[in-house]
Coordinates of C-alpha atoms in Angstrom, one line a residue:
X1 CA 21.6 -58.6 20.5
X2 CA 21.8 -59.0 24.2
X3 CA 22.8 -62.0 26.0
X4 CA 20.0 -64.4 26.5
X5 CA 19.0 -64.5 30.1
X6 CA 20.0 -68.3 30.6
X7 CA 22.5 -69.5 33.3
X8 CA 23.3 -72.8 31.6
X9 CA 25.8 -71.7 28.6
X10 CA 24.7 -75.1 26.9
X11 CA 20.8 -74.2 26.8
X12 CA 21.7 -70.6 25.4
X13 CA 24.0 -72.2 22.8
X14 CA 21.2 -74.7 21.7
X15 CA 18.6 -72.1 21.4
X16 CA 17.4 -71.0 18.1
X17 CA 15.8 -67.5 18.3
X18 CA 14.2 -67.6 14.8
X19 CA 12.1 -70.8 15.5
X20 CA 12.2 -71.4 19.2
X21 CA 10.5 -68.2 19.9
X22 CA 7.8 -69.3 17.3
X23 CA 7.2 -72.5 19.1
X24 CA 6.6 -70.6 22.3
X25 CA 4.3 -68.1 20.8
X26 CA 2.4 -71.3 19.2
X27 CA 2.1 -73.0 23.0
X28 CA 0.7 -69.8 24.3
X29 CA -2.1 -69.8 21.9
X30 CA -1.0 -67.6 19.1
X31 CA 1.0 -67.9 15.8
X32 CA 4.2 -66.6 14.6
X33 CA 3.6 -63.5 12.4
X34 CA 2.6 -64.3 8.8
X35 CA 2.6 -68.1 9.4
X36 CA -0.9 -68.6 7.7
X37 CA -0.2 -66.1 4.8
X38 CA 3.3 -67.5 3.8
X39 CA 1.8 -70.9 3.9
X40 CA -1.1 -70.1 1.7
X41 CA 1.2 -68.0 -0.7
X42 CA 3.8 -70.9 -0.8
X43 CA 1.0 -73.4 -1.4
X44 CA -0.3 -71.6 -4.4
X45 CA 3.3 -71.2 -5.8
X46 CA 3.7 -75.0 -5.5
X47 CA 0.5 -75.7 -7.0
X48 CA 0.9 -73.6 -9.9
X49 CA 4.2 -75.4 -10.6
X50 CA 2.9 -78.6 -10.6
X51 CA 0.3 -77.7 -13.5
X52 CA 0.5 -80.4 -16.2
X53 CA 0.8 -78.1 -19.1
X54 CA 4.2 -77.1 -17.8
X55 CA 5.7 -80.8 -18.5
X56 CA 3.6 -81.5 -21.7
X57 CA 3.1 -78.6 -24.0
X58 CA 6.0 -76.6 -22.0
X59 CA 8.3 -79.3 -22.1
X60 CA 10.0 -78.5 -18.9
X61 CA 11.4 -81.8 -17.7
X62 CA 9.4 -83.8 -15.3
X63 CA 12.0 -84.1 -12.7
X64 CA 13.2 -82.9 -9.5
X65 CA 15.3 -80.3 -11.3
X66 CA 12.5 -79.4 -13.6
X67 CA 10.0 -79.0 -10.6
X68 CA 12.5 -76.8 -8.7
X69 CA 12.9 -74.5 -11.4
X70 CA 9.4 -74.2 -11.8
X71 CA 9.0 -73.5 -8.2
X72 CA 11.8 -70.9 -8.4
X73 CA 10.1 -69.1 -11.3
X74 CA 6.9 -68.7 -9.8
X75 CA 8.6 -67.8 -6.4
X76 CA 10.2 -65.0 -8.3
X77 CA 7.3 -63.6 -9.7
X78 CA 5.6 -63.5 -6.1
X79 CA 8.6 -62.1 -4.4
X80 CA 9.0 -59.3 -7.2
X81 CA 5.3 -58.4 -6.4
X82 CA 5.8 -58.2 -2.8
X83 CA 8.9 -56.3 -3.3
X84 CA 6.9 -53.7 -4.9
X85 CA 4.7 -53.5 -1.8
X86 CA 7.6 -52.9 0.5
X87 CA 7.6 -52.4 4.1
X88 CA 5.8 -55.6 5.8
X89 CA 5.5 -57.4 2.6
X90 CA 9.4 -57.8 2.9
X91 CA 8.8 -59.5 6.2
X92 CA 6.1 -61.9 4.6
X93 CA 8.6 -62.3 1.6
X94 CA 11.3 -63.5 4.0
X95 CA 8.9 -65.9 6.0
X96 CA 7.6 -67.5 2.6
X97 CA 11.2 -67.9 1.5
X98 CA 12.1 -69.6 4.8
X99 CA 9.2 -72.0 4.4
X100 CA 10.3 -72.7 0.7
X101 CA 13.6 -73.9 2.0
X102 CA 12.1 -76.1 4.9
X103 CA 10.0 -77.5 2.2
X104 CA 13.2 -78.1 0.2
X105 CA 14.9 -79.7 3.3
X106 CA 12.0 -81.9 3.8
X107 CA 11.9 -83.3 0.5
X108 CA 15.7 -84.0 0.4
X109 CA 15.2 -85.8 3.7
X110 CA 12.4 -87.8 2.4
X111 CA 14.7 -88.7 -0.7
X112 CA 17.2 -90.2 2.1
X113 CA 20.0 -87.4 2.2
X114 CA 21.6 -87.9 5.4
X115 CA 22.1 -85.0 8.0
X116 CA 25.8 -84.8 6.8
X117 CA 24.8 -84.4 3.3
X118 CA 22.2 -81.9 3.9
X119 CA 24.0 -78.9 4.2
X120 CA 25.8 -79.0 0.8
X121 CA 22.8 -79.8 -1.1
X122 CA 20.6 -76.9 0.6
X123 CA 23.8 -74.5 -0.3
X124 CA 23.8 -75.6 -3.9
X125 CA 20.0 -75.0 -4.0
X126 CA 20.2 -71.6 -2.3
X127 CA 22.9 -70.8 -5.1
X128 CA 20.7 -72.1 -7.8
X129 CA 17.8 -70.0 -6.5
X130 CA 19.6 -66.8 -6.4
X131 CA 21.3 -67.3 -9.4
X132 CA 17.8 -67.7 -11.3
X133 CA 16.6 -64.9 -9.3
X134 CA 19.4 -62.6 -10.5
X135 CA 19.0 -64.0 -14.1
X136 CA 15.3 -63.2 -14.1
X137 CA 15.4 -59.9 -12.6
X138 CA 14.8 -56.9 -15.1
X139 CA 14.0 -59.1 -18.1
X140 CA 10.4 -58.9 -17.9
X141 CA 10.0 -55.9 -20.2
X142 CA 12.4 -57.2 -22.6
X143 CA 11.2 -60.3 -24.2
X144 CA 14.6 -61.5 -25.9
X145 CA 16.1 -61.2 -22.4
X146 CA 13.7 -63.2 -20.6
X147 CA 13.6 -65.9 -23.4
X148 CA 17.5 -66.1 -23.0
X149 CA 16.9 -66.3 -18.9
X150 CA 14.4 -69.2 -19.5
X151 CA 16.4 -70.9 -22.0
X152 CA 19.5 -70.8 -19.5
X153 CA 17.7 -71.6 -16.4
X154 CA 14.3 -73.1 -16.7
X155 CA 15.5 -75.4 -19.5
X156 CA 19.0 -75.5 -18.9
X157 CA 20.2 -75.0 -22.2
X158 CA 18.1 -78.0 -23.8
X159 CA 15.2 -76.1 -25.4
X160 CA 15.4 -76.5 -29.0
X161 CA 11.8 -75.3 -30.1
X162 CA 11.8 -71.5 -30.3
X163 CA 7.8 -71.8 -30.6
X164 CA 7.9 -73.3 -27.1
X165 CA 10.0 -70.9 -25.7
X166 CA 8.0 -68.0 -26.9
X167 CA 5.0 -69.3 -25.2
X168 CA 6.6 -69.7 -22.1
X169 CA 8.1 -66.1 -22.1
X170 CA 4.4 -65.0 -23.0
X171 CA 3.1 -66.8 -20.0
X172 CA 5.8 -65.5 -17.6
X173 CA 5.1 -61.8 -18.8
X174 CA 1.1 -62.3 -18.4
X175 CA 1.5 -63.7 -14.7
X176 CA 3.9 -60.6 -13.8
X177 CA 1.0 -58.6 -15.1
X178 CA -1.6 -60.4 -13.3
X179 CA 0.0 -60.3 -10.0
X180 CA 0.8 -56.6 -10.6
X181 CA -3.2 -56.2 -10.7
X182 CA -3.7 -58.0 -7.7
X183 CA -4.6 -56.0 -4.4
X184 CA -1.7 -55.3 -2.1
X185 CA -4.1 -56.1 0.7
X186 CA -5.0 -59.5 -0.8
X187 CA -1.3 -60.6 -1.1
X188 CA -0.7 -59.5 2.4
X189 CA -3.4 -61.7 3.4
X190 CA -2.0 -64.8 1.4
X191 CA -4.2 -64.6 -1.4
X192 CA -2.3 -65.1 -4.7
X193 CA -3.8 -66.0 -8.1
X194 CA -2.2 -67.3 -11.1
X195 CA -4.1 -68.0 -14.5
X196 CA -3.9 -71.5 -16.0
X197 CA -0.9 -71.8 -18.3
X198 CA -1.6 -71.5 -22.0
X199 CA 1.1 -72.8 -23.7

C-alpha cells in the first residue's frame, strides 16, 4: 500500500482505511459497497437465531452463550452458501462477518465491558467462531459427524436427549439444502430465507 497523502504523521496513523473511507463515501451521498446487503443478511441470521423453538423444544441454553452459538451456526450456513458463489460473494461474506463482530462489540459494551477488557473478549469470541466453523465444515453430508459437532459446540457437551439432537441435525441439514436452492442473485441482494425450526 502506498503512503497515505498526509503531511501530519499523527493524522495518518489515526486514519482507519477500512472504516473512514466508508464514512467519506456516506458524506458524499453514497454507501460503502455491500452495506445494505450485509445488513439484511445479518439481520435475517439474528432473527432466525432468536426463534423461540430453539430454546424450548431445541433445548439450546437461553443465555448469552446459547444465543451466540445459534448466531454462529446460522452464519456458518450463510457463509458456506456465499462461498459456493465465489467472486464478489466473498466480499459480501467478509462485510457480513465484519458487521457481525461489530455487533458483538456493541453488545459487550452495552453489558459494561471496558475498552481494556474488550480486546481479549473479542479475541475469545473470534476463536470460538472459527473453531465452530471448522467443526461444522464438511459435516452436512454425514449426520453422525454433524451430530457430534452440534453436541460439542451448540450444546457444549450438555445434551442428553438423542431425539433432540437428531431433530437439530435434521434442521441444520434442511436449512443448508434450502439455502442451496436459493438464487445466487437473491442472496447477493441480501435476500436470505430460513424456514421455521421444526424441532
